[in-house]
Short mmCIF file of C-alpha atoms in Angstrom, two decimals:
data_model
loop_
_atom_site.label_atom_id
_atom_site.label_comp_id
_atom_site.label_asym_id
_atom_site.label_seq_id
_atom_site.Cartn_x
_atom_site.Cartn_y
_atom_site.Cartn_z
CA UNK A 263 0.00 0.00 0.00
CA UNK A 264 0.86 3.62 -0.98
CA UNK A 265 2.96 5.52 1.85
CA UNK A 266 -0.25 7.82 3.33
CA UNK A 267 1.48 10.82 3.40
CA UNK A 268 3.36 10.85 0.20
CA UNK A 269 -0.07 9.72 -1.59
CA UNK A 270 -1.72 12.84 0.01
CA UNK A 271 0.95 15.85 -0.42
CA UNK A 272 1.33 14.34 -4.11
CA UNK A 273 -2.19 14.53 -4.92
CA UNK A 274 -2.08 18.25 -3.60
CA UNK A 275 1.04 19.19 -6.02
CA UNK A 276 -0.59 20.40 -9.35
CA UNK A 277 1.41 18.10 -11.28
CA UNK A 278 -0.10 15.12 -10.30
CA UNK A 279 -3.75 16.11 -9.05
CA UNK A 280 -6.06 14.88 -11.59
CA UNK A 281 -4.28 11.72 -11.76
CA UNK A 282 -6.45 8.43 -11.66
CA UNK A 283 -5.72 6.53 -8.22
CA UNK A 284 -4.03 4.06 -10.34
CA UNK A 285 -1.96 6.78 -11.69
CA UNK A 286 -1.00 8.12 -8.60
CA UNK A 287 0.07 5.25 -6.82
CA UNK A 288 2.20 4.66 -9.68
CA UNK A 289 3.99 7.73 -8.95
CA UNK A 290 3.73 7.39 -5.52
CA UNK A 291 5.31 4.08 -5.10
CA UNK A 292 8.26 5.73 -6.70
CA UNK A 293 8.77 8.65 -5.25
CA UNK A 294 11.63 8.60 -2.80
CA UNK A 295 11.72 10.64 0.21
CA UNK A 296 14.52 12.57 1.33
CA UNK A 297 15.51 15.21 4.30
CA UNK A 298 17.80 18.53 4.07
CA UNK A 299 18.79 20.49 6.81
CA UNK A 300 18.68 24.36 6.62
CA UNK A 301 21.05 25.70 4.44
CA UNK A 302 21.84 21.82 2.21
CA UNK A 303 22.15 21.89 -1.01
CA UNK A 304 19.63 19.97 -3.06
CA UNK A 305 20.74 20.19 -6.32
CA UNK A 306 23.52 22.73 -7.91
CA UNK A 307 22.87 24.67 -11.19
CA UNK A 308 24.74 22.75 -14.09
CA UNK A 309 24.89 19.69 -12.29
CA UNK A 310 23.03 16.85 -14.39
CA UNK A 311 19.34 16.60 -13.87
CA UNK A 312 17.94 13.05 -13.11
CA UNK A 313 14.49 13.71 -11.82
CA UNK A 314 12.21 16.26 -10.27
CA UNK A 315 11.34 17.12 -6.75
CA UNK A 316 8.36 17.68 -4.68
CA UNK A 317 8.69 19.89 -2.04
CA UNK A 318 6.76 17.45 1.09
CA UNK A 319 7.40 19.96 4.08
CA UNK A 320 9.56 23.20 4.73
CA UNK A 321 10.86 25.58 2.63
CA UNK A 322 12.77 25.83 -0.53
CA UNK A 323 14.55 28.48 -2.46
CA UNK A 324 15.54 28.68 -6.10
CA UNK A 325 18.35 31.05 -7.13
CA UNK A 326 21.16 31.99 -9.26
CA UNK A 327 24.61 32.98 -8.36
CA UNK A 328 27.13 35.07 -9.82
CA UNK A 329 30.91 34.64 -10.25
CA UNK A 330 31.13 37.26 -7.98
CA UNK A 331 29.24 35.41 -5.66
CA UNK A 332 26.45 37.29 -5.61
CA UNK A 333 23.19 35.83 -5.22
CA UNK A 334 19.63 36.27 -7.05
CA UNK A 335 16.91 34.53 -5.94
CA UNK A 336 13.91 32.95 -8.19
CA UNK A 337 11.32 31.95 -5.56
CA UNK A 338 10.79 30.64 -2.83
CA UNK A 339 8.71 26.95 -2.65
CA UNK A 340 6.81 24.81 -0.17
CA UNK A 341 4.75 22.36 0.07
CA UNK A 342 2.92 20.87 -2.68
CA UNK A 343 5.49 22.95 -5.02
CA UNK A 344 7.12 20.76 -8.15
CA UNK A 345 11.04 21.71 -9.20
CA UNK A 346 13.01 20.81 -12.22
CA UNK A 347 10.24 19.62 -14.20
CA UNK A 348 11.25 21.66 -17.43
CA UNK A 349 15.12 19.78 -17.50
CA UNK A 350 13.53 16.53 -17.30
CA UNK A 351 11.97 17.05 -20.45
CA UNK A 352 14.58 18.79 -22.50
CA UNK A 353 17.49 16.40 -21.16
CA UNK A 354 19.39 19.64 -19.94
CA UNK A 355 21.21 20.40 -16.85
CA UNK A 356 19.88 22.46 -13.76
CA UNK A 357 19.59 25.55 -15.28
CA UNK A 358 19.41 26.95 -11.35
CA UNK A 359 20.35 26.10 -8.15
CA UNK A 360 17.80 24.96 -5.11
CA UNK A 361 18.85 24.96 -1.07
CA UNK A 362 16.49 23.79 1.75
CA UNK A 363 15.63 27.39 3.75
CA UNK A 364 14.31 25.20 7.40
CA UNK A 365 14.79 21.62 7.98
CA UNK A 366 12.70 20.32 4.72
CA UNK A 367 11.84 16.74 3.39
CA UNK A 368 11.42 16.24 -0.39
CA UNK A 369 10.02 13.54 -2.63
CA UNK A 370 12.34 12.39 -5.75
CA UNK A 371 11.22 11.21 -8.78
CA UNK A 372 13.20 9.95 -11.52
CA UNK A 373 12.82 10.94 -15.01
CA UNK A 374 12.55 7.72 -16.28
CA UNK A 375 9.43 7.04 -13.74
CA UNK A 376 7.97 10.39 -14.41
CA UNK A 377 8.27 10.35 -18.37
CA UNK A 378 6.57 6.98 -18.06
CA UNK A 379 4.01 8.73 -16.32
CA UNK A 380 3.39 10.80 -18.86
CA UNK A 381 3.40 8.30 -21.76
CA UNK A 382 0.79 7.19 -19.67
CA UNK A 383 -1.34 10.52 -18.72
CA UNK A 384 -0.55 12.99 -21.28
CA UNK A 385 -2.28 15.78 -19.06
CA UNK A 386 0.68 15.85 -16.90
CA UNK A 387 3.03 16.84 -19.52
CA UNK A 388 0.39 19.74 -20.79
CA UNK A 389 0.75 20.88 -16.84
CA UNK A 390 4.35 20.83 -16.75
CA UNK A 391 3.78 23.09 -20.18
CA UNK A 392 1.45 25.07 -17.80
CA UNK A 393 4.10 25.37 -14.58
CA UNK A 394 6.82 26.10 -16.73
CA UNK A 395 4.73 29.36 -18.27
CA UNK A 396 3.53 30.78 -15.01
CA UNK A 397 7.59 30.06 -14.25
CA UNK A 398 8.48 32.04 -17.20
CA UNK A 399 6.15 35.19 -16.58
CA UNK A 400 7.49 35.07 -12.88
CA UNK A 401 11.32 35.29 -14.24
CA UNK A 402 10.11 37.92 -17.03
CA UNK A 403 8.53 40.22 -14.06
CA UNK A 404 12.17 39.77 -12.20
CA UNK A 405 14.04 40.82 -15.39
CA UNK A 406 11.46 43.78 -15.65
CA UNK A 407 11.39 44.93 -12.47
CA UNK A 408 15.36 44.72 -11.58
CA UNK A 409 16.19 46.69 -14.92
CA UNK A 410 13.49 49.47 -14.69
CA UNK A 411 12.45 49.26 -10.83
CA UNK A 412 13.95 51.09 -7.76
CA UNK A 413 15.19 49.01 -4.61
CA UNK A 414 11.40 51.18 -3.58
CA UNK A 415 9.73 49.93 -6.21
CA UNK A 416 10.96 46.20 -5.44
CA UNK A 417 10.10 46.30 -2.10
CA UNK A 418 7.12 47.85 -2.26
CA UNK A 419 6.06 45.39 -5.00
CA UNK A 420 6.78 42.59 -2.86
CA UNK A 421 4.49 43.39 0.31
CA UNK A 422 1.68 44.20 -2.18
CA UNK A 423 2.21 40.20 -3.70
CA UNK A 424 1.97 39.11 -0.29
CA UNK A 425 -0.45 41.17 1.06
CA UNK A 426 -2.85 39.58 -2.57
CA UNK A 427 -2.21 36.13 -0.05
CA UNK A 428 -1.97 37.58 3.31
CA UNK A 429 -5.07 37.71 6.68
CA UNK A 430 -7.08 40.62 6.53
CA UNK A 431 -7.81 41.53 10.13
CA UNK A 432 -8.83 45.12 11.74
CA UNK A 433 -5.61 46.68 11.64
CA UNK A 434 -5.00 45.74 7.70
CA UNK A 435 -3.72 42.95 6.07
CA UNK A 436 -1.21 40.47 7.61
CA UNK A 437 1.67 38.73 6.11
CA UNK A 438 4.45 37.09 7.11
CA UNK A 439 7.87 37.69 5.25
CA UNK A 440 9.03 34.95 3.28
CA UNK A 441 12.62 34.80 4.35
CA UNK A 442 14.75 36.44 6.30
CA UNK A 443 16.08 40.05 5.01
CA UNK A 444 18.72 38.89 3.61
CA UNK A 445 16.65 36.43 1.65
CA UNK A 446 14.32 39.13 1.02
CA UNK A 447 17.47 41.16 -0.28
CA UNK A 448 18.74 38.39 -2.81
CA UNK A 449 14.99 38.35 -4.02
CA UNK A 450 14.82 41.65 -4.94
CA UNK A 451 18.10 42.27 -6.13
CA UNK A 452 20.12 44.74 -3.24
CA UNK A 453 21.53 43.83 -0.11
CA UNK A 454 20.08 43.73 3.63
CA UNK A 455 20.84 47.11 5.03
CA UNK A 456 18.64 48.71 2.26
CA UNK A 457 16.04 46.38 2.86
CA UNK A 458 15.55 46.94 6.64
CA UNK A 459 16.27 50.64 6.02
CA UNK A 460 13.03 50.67 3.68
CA UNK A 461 10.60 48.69 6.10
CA UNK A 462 11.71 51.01 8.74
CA UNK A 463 10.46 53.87 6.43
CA UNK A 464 6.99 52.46 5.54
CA UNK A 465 6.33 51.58 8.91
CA UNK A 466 7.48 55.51 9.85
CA UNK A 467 5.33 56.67 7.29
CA UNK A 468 2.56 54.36 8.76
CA UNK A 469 2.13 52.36 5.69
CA UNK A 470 3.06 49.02 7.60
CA UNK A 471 3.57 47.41 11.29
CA UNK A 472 6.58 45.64 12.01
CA UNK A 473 6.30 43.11 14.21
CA UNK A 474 9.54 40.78 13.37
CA UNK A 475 8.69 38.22 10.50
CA UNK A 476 5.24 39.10 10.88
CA UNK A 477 4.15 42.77 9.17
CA UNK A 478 0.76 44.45 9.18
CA UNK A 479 0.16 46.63 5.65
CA UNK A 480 -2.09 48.98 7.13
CA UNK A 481 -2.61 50.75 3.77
CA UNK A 482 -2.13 48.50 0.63
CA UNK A 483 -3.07 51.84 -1.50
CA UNK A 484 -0.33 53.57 -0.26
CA UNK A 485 1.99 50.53 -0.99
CA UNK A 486 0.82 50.70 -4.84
CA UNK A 487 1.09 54.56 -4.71
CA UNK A 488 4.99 53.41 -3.36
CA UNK A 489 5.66 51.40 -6.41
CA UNK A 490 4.32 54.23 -8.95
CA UNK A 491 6.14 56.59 -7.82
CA UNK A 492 9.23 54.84 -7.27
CA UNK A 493 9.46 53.68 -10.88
#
């Protein structure tokens, strides 16, 4: 019988969803679980790719870095979140690297199990087509916004995206950062000192509350009005 809890995060990821039980325990009987610490490597960019991941629990980020060893970072996954789908089908390498962010556990698949699968179900490779767009208009809203945005403009652009997600309560909308600053830093393209020097102006201005990870946007308005006229 199927592991329980791999069966149920792996009908949550979109990848596999719609899959027939059948279908899923397929996959499921194949997927291979694995634990990283904070801060492990899971896979380097331009190392060969031999399968996919799903993220089971924890925290994930996707990045680039630079010879200079300066880092960008792509996103930021968890649970229920697919990686390396797109070099499984082109036969490339990582085109990016991925590090656990908190003590995370991940599900392997090969890419012979998972192109099997799709030989099979032919709707999962039309989803991969389908994460691998949303992927691309995420990286094309980077490129936009670090060659024509302000370190503002980033920053501001980021609260609104989590405030679209966040807990509306009495005092405005609450949402918890990602990362830690200097994860939020790498995200947006500057460095740390710029990033806590331009929550501590919102929350002087009384756009936001500060209350460690946690922030309250008390004016989400005023955070768009931020990102106009920081452009």
């Amino acid at each position: 019988m199927p592991d329980p809890e791999k069966h149920h995060i792996l009908r949550k990821t979109p990848l596999f969803a719609d899959l027939a039980e059948d279908e899923l325990r397929y996959i499921t009987e194949r997927a291979a679980s694995r634990k990283f610490q904070a801060g492990q490597m899971i896979f380097s960019e331009g190392e060969p790719c031999p399968g996919l991941w799903v993220v089971e629990s924890g925290k994930v980020k996707i990045f680039k870095m630079a010879a200079s060893g300066r880092e960008q970072v792509l996103a930021f996954e968890g649970p229920g979140s697919s990686i390396a789908e797109l070099p499984v089908f082109d036969g490339g390498n990582y085109p990016a690297s991925a590090a656990a962010v908190v003590e995370s556990t991940l599900l392997f698949v090969s890419k012979q199990d998972f192109r099997l699968l799709c030989l099979k179900s032919p709707e999962v490779a039309l989803k991969v087509l389908r994460v691998v767009g949303k992927r691309l208009r995420n990286l094309v809203s980077i490129i936009e916004e670090l060659s024509f945005g302000t370190v503002r403009h980033r920053l501001a652009s980021l609260l609104v995206r989590l405030a679209s997600g966040g807990q509306r309560t009495p005092r405005g909308v609450e949402v918890e950062l990602p990362a830690s600053q200097q994860e939020i830093a790498a995200q947006i393209g500057t460095v740390r000192e710029l990033v806590s020097r331009g929550l501590g102006r919102l929350q002087a201005q009384g756009i936001i509350e500060l209350e460690g990870r946690k922030i309250k946007i008390r004016d989400v308005k005023a955070l768009e009005k931020e990102m106009e006229d920081s452009q």
